[in-house]
PDB file of C-alpha atoms and ligand atoms in Angstrom:
ATOM      1  CA  MET A   1       0.113   0.162  -0.082  1.00  0.00           C
ATOM      2  CA  ALA A   2       1.465   3.315  -1.143  1.00  0.00           C
ATOM      3  CA  GLY A   3       2.543   5.670   1.626  1.00  0.00           C
ATOM      4  CA  PRO A   4       0.865   9.012   2.427  1.00  0.00           C
ATOM      5  CA  THR A   5       0.791  11.835   0.104  1.00  0.00           C
ATOM      6  CA  LEU A   6       2.313  15.179   1.357  1.00  0.00           C
ATOM      7  CA  ARG A   7       1.527  18.559  -0.225  1.00  0.00           C
ATOM      8  CA  VAL A   8       3.184  21.727   1.489  1.00  0.00           C
ATOM      9  CA  LEU A   9       1.415  24.840   0.694  1.00  0.00           C
ATOM     10  CA  ASP A  10       1.999  28.534   1.633  1.00  0.00           C
ATOM     11  CA  SER A  11      -0.361  29.262   4.302  1.00  0.00           C
ATOM     12  CA  LEU A  12      -3.421  27.807   6.249  1.00  0.00           C
ATOM     13  CA  ASP A  13      -5.473  30.030   3.451  1.00  0.00           C
ATOM     14  CA  ALA A  14      -4.001  27.707   0.888  1.00  0.00           C
ATOM     15  CA  VAL A  15      -4.604  24.704   2.847  1.00  0.00           C
ATOM     16  CA  ALA A  16      -8.139  25.444   3.312  1.00  0.00           C
ATOM     17  CA  ARG A  17      -8.459  26.463  -0.375  1.00  0.00           C
ATOM     18  CA  THR A  18      -6.945  23.083  -1.590  1.00  0.00           C
ATOM     19  CA  ALA A  19      -8.891  20.922   1.104  1.00  0.00           C
ATOM     20  CA  ALA A  20     -12.239  22.485   0.008  1.00  0.00           C
ATOM     21  CA  GLN A  21     -11.698  21.552  -3.566  1.00  0.00           C
ATOM     22  CA  TRP A  22     -10.877  18.261  -2.596  1.00  0.00           C
ATOM     23  CA  VAL A  23     -13.908  17.865  -0.145  1.00  0.00           C
ATOM     24  CA  HIS A  24     -15.816  19.345  -3.208  1.00  0.00           C
ATOM     25  CA  ASP A  25     -14.470  16.751  -5.624  1.00  0.00           C
ATOM     26  CA  ARG A  26     -14.797  13.788  -3.414  1.00  0.00           C
ATOM     27  CA  ALA A  27     -18.393  14.548  -2.277  1.00  0.00           C
ATOM     28  CA  TRP A  28     -19.536  14.804  -5.887  1.00  0.00           C
ATOM     29  CA  ALA A  29     -18.109  11.695  -7.042  1.00  0.00           C
ATOM     30  CA  ALA A  30     -19.341   9.942  -4.125  1.00  0.00           C
ATOM     31  CA  ALA A  31     -22.744  11.290  -4.202  1.00  0.00           C
ATOM     32  CA  ASN A  32     -23.104  10.686  -8.017  1.00  0.00           C
ATOM     33  CA  ALA A  33     -21.533   7.256  -7.688  1.00  0.00           C
ATOM     34  CA  ARG A  34     -23.391   5.966  -4.538  1.00  0.00           C
ATOM     35  CA  GLY A  35     -26.171   8.548  -3.676  1.00  0.00           C
ATOM     36  CA  ARG A  36     -24.630  10.086  -0.410  1.00  0.00           C
ATOM     37  CA  PHE A  37     -21.203  11.174   0.569  1.00  0.00           C
ATOM     38  CA  THR A  38     -20.212  10.023   4.232  1.00  0.00           C
ATOM     39  CA  LEU A  39     -17.794  12.703   5.728  1.00  0.00           C
ATOM     40  CA  ALA A  40     -16.158  12.527   9.487  1.00  0.00           C
ATOM     41  CA  LEU A  41     -15.550  16.117  10.191  1.00  0.00           C
ATOM     42  CA  SER A  42     -12.353  17.190  12.532  1.00  0.00           C
ATOM     43  CA  GLY A  43     -12.558  19.417  15.433  1.00  0.00           C
ATOM     44  CA  GLY A  44     -10.005  21.673  16.828  1.00  0.00           C
ATOM     45  CA  ASN A  45      -8.947  25.105  15.046  1.00  0.00           C
ATOM     46  CA  THR A  46      -7.513  24.173  12.092  1.00  0.00           C
ATOM     47  CA  PRO A  47     -10.650  23.107  10.097  1.00  0.00           C
ATOM     48  CA  ARG A  48     -12.668  26.125  10.865  1.00  0.00           C
ATOM     49  CA  ALA A  49     -11.154  27.714   7.868  1.00  0.00           C
ATOM     50  CA  LEU A  50     -11.925  24.833   5.744  1.00  0.00           C
ATOM     51  CA  TYR A  51     -15.525  24.529   6.774  1.00  0.00           C
ATOM     52  CA  ARG A  52     -15.679  28.253   6.252  1.00  0.00           C
ATOM     53  CA  ARG A  53     -14.574  27.448   2.473  1.00  0.00           C
ATOM     54  CA  MET A  54     -16.892  24.582   2.118  1.00  0.00           C
ATOM     55  CA  ALA A  55     -19.828  26.551   3.097  1.00  0.00           C
ATOM     56  CA  ASP A  56     -18.832  29.628   0.858  1.00  0.00           C
ATOM     57  CA  GLY A  57     -17.351  27.734  -2.098  1.00  0.00           C
ATOM     58  CA  PRO A  58     -18.465  25.807  -5.183  1.00  0.00           C
ATOM     59  CA  ARG A  59     -21.678  24.344  -4.162  1.00  0.00           C
ATOM     60  CA  LEU A  60     -21.442  20.587  -2.450  1.00  0.00           C
ATOM     61  CA  PRO A  61     -24.193  18.004  -2.551  1.00  0.00           C
ATOM     62  CA  TRP A  62     -25.210  19.173   1.010  1.00  0.00           C
ATOM     63  CA  ASP A  63     -28.542  17.271   0.585  1.00  0.00           C
ATOM     64  CA  ARG A  64     -26.774  13.931  -0.001  1.00  0.00           C
ATOM     65  CA  THR A  65     -23.877  14.389   2.482  1.00  0.00           C
ATOM     66  CA  VAL A  66     -23.836  12.573   5.885  1.00  0.00           C
ATOM     67  CA  PHE A  67     -21.674  14.856   8.578  1.00  0.00           C
ATOM     68  CA  CYS A  68     -20.302  13.000  11.183  1.00  0.00           C
ATOM     69  CA  PHE A  69     -17.623  13.694  13.874  1.00  0.00           C
ATOM     70  CA  GLY A  70     -13.927  11.975  14.430  1.00  0.00           C
ATOM     71  CA  ASP A  71     -14.582  13.072  18.114  1.00  0.00           C
ATOM     72  CA  GLU A  72     -16.004  15.439  20.614  1.00  0.00           C
ATOM     73  CA  ARG A  73     -15.159  16.732  23.549  1.00  0.00           C
ATOM     74  CA  ASN A  74     -17.005  15.430  26.894  1.00  0.00           C
ATOM     75  CA  VAL A  75     -18.755  19.113  26.932  1.00  0.00           C
ATOM     76  CA  PRO A  76     -22.196  20.132  25.708  1.00  0.00           C
ATOM     77  CA  PRO A  77     -23.068  21.464  22.025  1.00  0.00           C
ATOM     78  CA  ASP A  78     -22.917  24.946  23.166  1.00  0.00           C
ATOM     79  CA  SER A  79     -19.836  24.827  24.828  1.00  0.00           C
ATOM     80  CA  PRO A  80     -16.892  26.933  23.451  1.00  0.00           C
ATOM     81  CA  ASP A  81     -14.954  23.792  23.466  1.00  0.00           C
ATOM     82  CA  SER A  82     -17.224  21.585  21.459  1.00  0.00           C
ATOM     83  CA  ASN A  83     -16.350  20.495  17.974  1.00  0.00           C
ATOM     84  CA  ALA A  84     -19.877  20.376  17.042  1.00  0.00           C
ATOM     85  CA  ARG A  85     -20.317  23.896  17.762  1.00  0.00           C
ATOM     86  CA  MET A  86     -17.270  24.937  16.066  1.00  0.00           C
ATOM     87  CA  ALA A  87     -18.761  22.874  12.841  1.00  0.00           C
ATOM     88  CA  ARG A  88     -22.253  24.376  13.005  1.00  0.00           C
ATOM     89  CA  GLU A  89     -20.878  27.782  13.376  1.00  0.00           C
ATOM     90  CA  ALA A  90     -18.322  27.471  10.238  1.00  0.00           C
ATOM     91  CA  LEU A  91     -20.291  25.004   8.022  1.00  0.00           C
ATOM     92  CA  THR A  92     -23.873  23.872   8.771  1.00  0.00           C
ATOM     93  CA  GLY A  93     -25.180  27.184   8.946  1.00  0.00           C
ATOM     94  CA  GLN A  94     -25.910  26.882   5.242  1.00  0.00           C
ATOM     95  CA  PRO A  95     -29.384  26.679   3.960  1.00  0.00           C
ATOM     96  CA  PHE A  96     -28.609  23.589   2.259  1.00  0.00           C
ATOM     97  CA  VAL A  97     -27.819  21.598   5.305  1.00  0.00           C
ATOM     98  CA  ASN A  98     -30.558  20.699   7.535  1.00  0.00           C
ATOM     99  CA  GLN A  99     -29.650  19.576  10.752  1.00  0.00           C
ATOM    100  CA  SER A 100     -30.867  16.106  10.022  1.00  0.00           C
ATOM    101  CA  SER A 101     -27.700  15.524   7.904  1.00  0.00           C
ATOM    102  CA  VAL A 102     -25.276  16.412  10.758  1.00  0.00           C
ATOM    103  CA  TYR A 103     -24.341  13.642  13.339  1.00  0.00           C
ATOM    104  CA  ARG A 104     -22.803  15.195  16.282  1.00  0.00           C
ATOM    105  CA  ILE A 105     -21.783  13.127  19.251  1.00  0.00           C
ATOM    106  CA  LYS A 106     -23.450  14.123  22.155  1.00  0.00           C
ATOM    107  CA  GLY A 107     -20.781  15.392  24.392  1.00  0.00           C
ATOM    108  CA  GLU A 108     -23.242  16.307  27.055  1.00  0.00           C
ATOM    109  CA  LEU A 109     -23.811  12.779  28.005  1.00  0.00           C
ATOM    110  CA  PRO A 110     -21.503  10.966  30.220  1.00  0.00           C
ATOM    111  CA  ALA A 111     -18.471   9.773  27.872  1.00  0.00           C
ATOM    112  CA  GLU A 112     -19.284   6.069  27.942  1.00  0.00           C
ATOM    113  CA  GLU A 113     -23.056   6.953  27.363  1.00  0.00           C
ATOM    114  CA  ALA A 114     -22.254   9.380  24.475  1.00  0.00           C
ATOM    115  CA  ALA A 115     -19.739   6.664  22.910  1.00  0.00           C
ATOM    116  CA  ALA A 116     -22.341   4.004  23.180  1.00  0.00           C
ATOM    117  CA  ASP A 117     -25.004   6.321  21.709  1.00  0.00           C
ATOM    118  CA  TYR A 118     -22.874   7.365  18.576  1.00  0.00           C
ATOM    119  CA  GLU A 119     -21.815   3.937  17.860  1.00  0.00           C
ATOM    120  CA  LYS A 120     -25.809   2.980  17.739  1.00  0.00           C
ATOM    121  CA  THR A 121     -25.992   6.127  15.414  1.00  0.00           C
ATOM    122  CA  LEU A 122     -23.059   4.982  12.847  1.00  0.00           C
ATOM    123  CA  ARG A 123     -24.625   1.720  12.979  1.00  0.00           C
ATOM    124  CA  THR A 124     -28.375   2.987  11.585  1.00  0.00           C
ATOM    125  CA  LEU A 125     -25.918   5.024   9.152  1.00  0.00           C
ATOM    126  CA  PHE A 126     -23.989   2.234   7.733  1.00  0.00           C
ATOM    127  CA  PRO A 127     -26.550  -0.428   8.121  1.00  0.00           C
ATOM    128  CA  GLY A 128     -25.244  -4.160   7.654  1.00  0.00           C
ATOM    129  CA  THR A 129     -22.016  -3.423   8.159  1.00  0.00           C
ATOM    130  CA  THR A 130     -20.374  -6.422   9.529  1.00  0.00           C
ATOM    131  CA  THR A 131     -16.590  -5.166  10.326  1.00  0.00           C
ATOM    132  CA  PHE A 132     -16.122  -1.113  10.362  1.00  0.00           C
ATOM    133  CA  PRO A 133     -18.066   1.993   8.576  1.00  0.00           C
ATOM    134  CA  GLY A 134     -16.082   3.044   5.829  1.00  0.00           C
ATOM    135  CA  PHE A 135     -16.248   6.945   5.451  1.00  0.00           C
ATOM    136  CA  ASP A 136     -15.611   8.246   1.976  1.00  0.00           C
ATOM    137  CA  LEU A 137     -13.654  10.734   3.621  1.00  0.00           C
ATOM    138  CA  VAL A 138     -12.266  11.426   7.184  1.00  0.00           C
ATOM    139  CA  LEU A 139     -10.688  14.678   8.056  1.00  0.00           C
ATOM    140  CA  LEU A 140      -7.964  14.858  10.689  1.00  0.00           C
ATOM    141  CA  GLY A 141      -5.932  17.132  12.532  1.00  0.00           C
ATOM    142  CA  LEU A 142      -2.865  16.477  14.352  1.00  0.00           C
ATOM    143  CA  GLY A 143      -1.533  17.776  17.659  1.00  0.00           C
ATOM    144  CA  PRO A 144       1.899  19.013  18.694  1.00  0.00           C
ATOM    145  CA  ASP A 145       2.293  15.453  20.603  1.00  0.00           C
ATOM    146  CA  GLY A 146       1.263  13.275  17.690  1.00  0.00           C
ATOM    147  CA  HIS A 147      -2.346  12.878  18.603  1.00  0.00           C
ATOM    148  CA  THR A 148      -5.039  12.767  16.121  1.00  0.00           C
ATOM    149  CA  ALA A 149      -8.867  12.928  16.751  1.00  0.00           C
ATOM    150  CA  SER A 150      -9.000  12.132  20.244  1.00  0.00           C
ATOM    151  CA  LEU A 151      -6.261   9.130  20.215  1.00  0.00           C
ATOM    152  CA  PHE A 152      -3.653  10.590  22.726  1.00  0.00           C
ATOM    153  CA  PRO A 153      -0.191   9.180  23.386  1.00  0.00           C
ATOM    154  CA  HIS A 154      -0.547   6.094  25.692  1.00  0.00           C
ATOM    155  CA  SER A 155      -4.525   6.566  25.982  1.00  0.00           C
ATOM    156  CA  ALA A 156      -6.566   3.554  26.624  1.00  0.00           C
ATOM    157  CA  ALA A 157      -8.565   3.879  23.078  1.00  0.00           C
ATOM    158  CA  LEU A 158      -5.525   3.372  21.034  1.00  0.00           C
ATOM    159  CA  VAL A 159      -5.629  -0.759  21.405  1.00  0.00           C
ATOM    160  CA  ASP A 160      -9.510  -0.633  20.863  1.00  0.00           C
ATOM    161  CA  ARG A 161      -9.809  -2.867  17.946  1.00  0.00           C
ATOM    162  CA  THR A 162     -13.640  -3.747  18.363  1.00  0.00           C
ATOM    163  CA  ARG A 163     -15.726  -0.652  19.276  1.00  0.00           C
ATOM    164  CA  TRP A 164     -16.378   1.998  16.622  1.00  0.00           C
ATOM    165  CA  VAL A 165     -16.394   4.950  19.362  1.00  0.00           C
ATOM    166  CA  ALA A 166     -14.423   4.913  22.657  1.00  0.00           C
ATOM    167  CA  ALA A 167     -14.603   7.184  25.433  1.00  0.00           C
ATOM    168  CA  ASN A 168     -11.123   7.799  26.175  1.00  0.00           C
ATOM    169  CA  TRP A 169      -9.480   9.253  29.452  1.00  0.00           C
ATOM    170  CA  VAL A 170      -7.131  11.857  28.445  1.00  0.00           C
ATOM    171  CA  GLU A 171      -4.646  12.319  31.448  1.00  0.00           C
ATOM    172  CA  LYS A 172      -3.184  15.470  30.222  1.00  0.00           C
ATOM    173  CA  PHE A 173      -6.579  17.368  30.305  1.00  0.00           C
ATOM    174  CA  ARG A 174      -7.745  15.068  33.291  1.00  0.00           C
ATOM    175  CA  THR A 175     -10.973  14.717  31.133  1.00  0.00           C
ATOM    176  CA  HIS A 176     -12.561  12.143  28.734  1.00  0.00           C
ATOM    177  CA  ARG A 177     -13.102  12.458  24.976  1.00  0.00           C
ATOM    178  CA  ILE A 178     -15.072  10.693  22.733  1.00  0.00           C
ATOM    179  CA  THR A 179     -13.508   9.534  19.662  1.00  0.00           C
ATOM    180  CA  LEU A 180     -13.381   7.156  16.558  1.00  0.00           C
ATOM    181  CA  THR A 181     -11.340   4.350  16.961  1.00  0.00           C
ATOM    182  CA  PHE A 182      -8.437   3.276  14.631  1.00  0.00           C
ATOM    183  CA  PRO A 183     -10.422   0.252  13.048  1.00  0.00           C
ATOM    184  CA  VAL A 184     -13.043   2.925  11.658  1.00  0.00           C
ATOM    185  CA  LEU A 185     -10.359   5.714  10.915  1.00  0.00           C
ATOM    186  CA  ASN A 186      -8.449   3.090   9.005  1.00  0.00           C
ATOM    187  CA  ALA A 187     -11.582   1.797   7.162  1.00  0.00           C
ATOM    188  CA  ALA A 188     -11.940   4.905   5.347  1.00  0.00           C
ATOM    189  CA  ALA A 189     -11.490   5.183   1.703  1.00  0.00           C
ATOM    190  CA  GLU A 190      -9.655   8.666   2.193  1.00  0.00           C
ATOM    191  CA  VAL A 191      -7.854  10.503   4.856  1.00  0.00           C
ATOM    192  CA  LEU A 192      -7.035  14.015   4.650  1.00  0.00           C
ATOM    193  CA  PHE A 193      -4.830  15.531   7.366  1.00  0.00           C
ATOM    194  CA  LEU A 194      -4.801  19.258   7.824  1.00  0.00           C
ATOM    195  CA  VAL A 195      -1.495  20.195   9.579  1.00  0.00           C
ATOM    196  CA  VAL A 196      -0.445  24.077   9.876  1.00  0.00           C
ATOM    197  CA  GLY A 197       1.818  26.090  12.216  1.00  0.00           C
ATOM    198  CA  GLU A 198       5.194  25.632  13.564  1.00  0.00           C
ATOM    199  CA  ASP A 199       3.945  23.914  16.782  1.00  0.00           C
ATOM    200  CA  LYS A 200       3.217  20.777  14.663  1.00  0.00           C
ATOM    201  CA  ALA A 201       6.689  20.520  13.093  1.00  0.00           C
ATOM    202  CA  TRP A 202       7.743  18.217  15.384  1.00  0.00           C
ATOM    203  CA  ALA A 203       4.888  15.837  15.372  1.00  0.00           C
ATOM    204  CA  LEU A 204       4.557  16.294  11.478  1.00  0.00           C
ATOM    205  CA  LYS A 205       8.391  14.861  11.046  1.00  0.00           C
ATOM    206  CA  GLU A 206       7.455  12.180  13.782  1.00  0.00           C
ATOM    207  CA  VAL A 207       4.665  10.917  11.708  1.00  0.00           C
ATOM    208  CA  LEU A 208       6.233  10.947   8.391  1.00  0.00           C
ATOM    209  CA  LYS A 209       9.659  10.152   8.931  1.00  0.00           C
ATOM    210  CA  GLY A 210      10.045   8.802  12.638  1.00  0.00           C
ATOM    211  CA  THR A 211       9.747   5.169  14.002  1.00  0.00           C
ATOM    212  CA  ALA A 212       8.253   5.744  17.235  1.00  0.00           C
ATOM    213  CA  PRO A 213       5.634   3.553  18.342  1.00  0.00           C
ATOM    214  CA  VAL A 214       1.536   4.225  17.870  1.00  0.00           C
ATOM    215  CA  ALA A 215       1.351   4.473  21.615  1.00  0.00           C
ATOM    216  CA  GLU A 216       3.678   7.697  21.543  1.00  0.00           C
ATOM    217  CA  ILE A 217       2.815   9.148  18.229  1.00  0.00           C
ATOM    218  CA  PRO A 218      -0.903   8.106  17.463  1.00  0.00           C
ATOM    219  CA  ALA A 219      -1.311   9.602  13.940  1.00  0.00           C
ATOM    220  CA  ARG A 220       1.101   6.889  12.965  1.00  0.00           C
ATOM    221  CA  GLY A 221      -1.583   4.310  13.629  1.00  0.00           C
ATOM    222  CA  ILE A 222      -3.435   5.987  10.656  1.00  0.00           C
ATOM    223  CA  VAL A 223      -2.656   3.489   8.105  1.00  0.00           C
ATOM    224  CA  PRO A 224      -5.931   2.653   6.188  1.00  0.00           C
ATOM    225  CA  THR A 225      -6.484  -0.837   4.648  1.00  0.00           C
ATOM    226  CA  SER A 226      -7.191   0.361   1.437  1.00  0.00           C
ATOM    227  CA  GLY A 227      -7.658   3.988   1.544  1.00  0.00           C
ATOM    228  CA  LYS A 228      -5.602   6.786   0.798  1.00  0.00           C
ATOM    229  CA  VAL A 229      -4.019   9.459   3.112  1.00  0.00           C
ATOM    230  CA  THR A 230      -3.107  12.636   1.930  1.00  0.00           C
ATOM    231  CA  PHE A 231      -1.294  15.439   4.375  1.00  0.00           C
ATOM    232  CA  LEU A 232      -2.196  19.245   3.458  1.00  0.00           C
ATOM    233  CA  VAL A 233       0.348  21.127   5.342  1.00  0.00           C
ATOM    234  CA  ASP A 234       1.723  24.475   5.546  1.00  0.00           C
ATOM    235  CA  ARG A 235       5.418  25.465   5.553  1.00  0.00           C
ATOM    236  CA  ALA A 236       5.628  26.260   8.890  1.00  0.00           C
ATOM    237  CA  ALA A 237       4.531  22.565   9.873  1.00  0.00           C
ATOM    238  CA  ALA A 238       6.682  21.039   7.113  1.00  0.00           C
ATOM    239  CA  ALA A 239      10.011  22.899   8.594  1.00  0.00           C
ATOM    240  CA  GLY A 240      11.350  19.378  10.048  1.00  0.00           C
ATOM    241  CA  LEU A 241      10.741  17.436   7.031  1.00  0.00           C
ATOM    242  CA  SER A 242      13.503  18.688   5.010  1.00  0.00           C
ATOM    243  CA  THR A 243      16.554  18.262   7.518  1.00  0.00           C
TER     244      THR A 243
HETATM  245  C1  6PG B 301      -9.790  17.989  18.385  1.00  0.00           C
HETATM  246  C2  6PG B 301      -9.496  17.544  17.257  1.00  0.00           C
HETATM  247  C3  6PG B 301      -8.040  17.226  17.232  1.00  0.00           C
HETATM  248  C4  6PG B 301      -7.296  18.236  16.458  1.00  0.00           C
HETATM  249  C5  6PG B 301      -5.990  18.375  17.203  1.00  0.00           C
HETATM  250  C6  6PG B 301      -5.076  19.726  16.296  1.00  0.00           C
HETATM  251  O1  6PG B 301     -11.024  17.472  19.114  1.00  0.00           O
HETATM  252  O2  6PG B 301      -9.066  18.939  19.368  1.00  0.00           O
HETATM  253  O3  6PG B 301     -10.042  16.385  16.869  1.00  0.00           O
HETATM  254  O4  6PG B 301      -7.274  15.699  17.315  1.00  0.00           O
HETATM  255  O5  6PG B 301      -7.192  17.803  15.322  1.00  0.00           O
HETATM  256  O6  6PG B 301      -5.894  18.609  18.566  1.00  0.00           O
HETATM  257  O7  6PG B 301      -5.994  20.863  16.606  1.00  0.00           O
HETATM  258  P1  6PG B 301      -5.833  22.297  15.866  1.00  0.00           P
HETATM  259  O8  6PG B 301      -6.116  21.952  14.536  1.00  0.00           O
HETATM  260  O9  6PG B 301      -6.574  23.180  16.421  1.00  0.00           O
HETATM  261  O10 6PG B 301      -4.361  22.282  16.075  1.00  0.00           O
END
């Protein structure tokens, strides 16, 4: 299986513009081929610029797009820390996107309940799946510590090979997160990482050029069974790659 593709762009805006075109092309291809486009949104800050461009850019098949989330904080949807709130504000303000096509993780529930509830939701969205649901596209970010989604270094969910969604205790934040597990992320047809900023340079180098175990650099665990992985990064994040 070919390794990840790396594209180094000049700025966050260039990354967002390129990613929006990427999503657009895959959305129409999936919607035209299979009648729907299943997309797992990433949280954090970087994707905000992408979501805004998706909302304002070339029209997407909004009514045939199923918006899910790769992870969520254990907070209510109106919390400033909520990934669902960030996406709703940046993306789903669109008239075309009725709320029924956006499946948020219910971060307001106790973490284990939220994980079980979301797995139930995914099983209705991917009926008949006997292994793991294959999203058409999974968007991911990269933390300075090498985490992705809410799969943090040395956290329990890293080794979960059975559940689709896990409640994951994150020691550094002394809180739970809810996250898709590696088997689901790796069942995707495509994974697109958006990595911007000099604070990501060390982690990006560790992911693309290092040999550390997944326990230390969880993003190294994103190796789709048959899907493609692409990193869209800015020059600052790529600074460690040329050495
Ligand atoms: C989250 C994300 C997380 C994020 C990275 C990068 O819930 O925060 O899922 O994995 O993608 O922490 O975050 P930034 O894009 O804000 O740097």
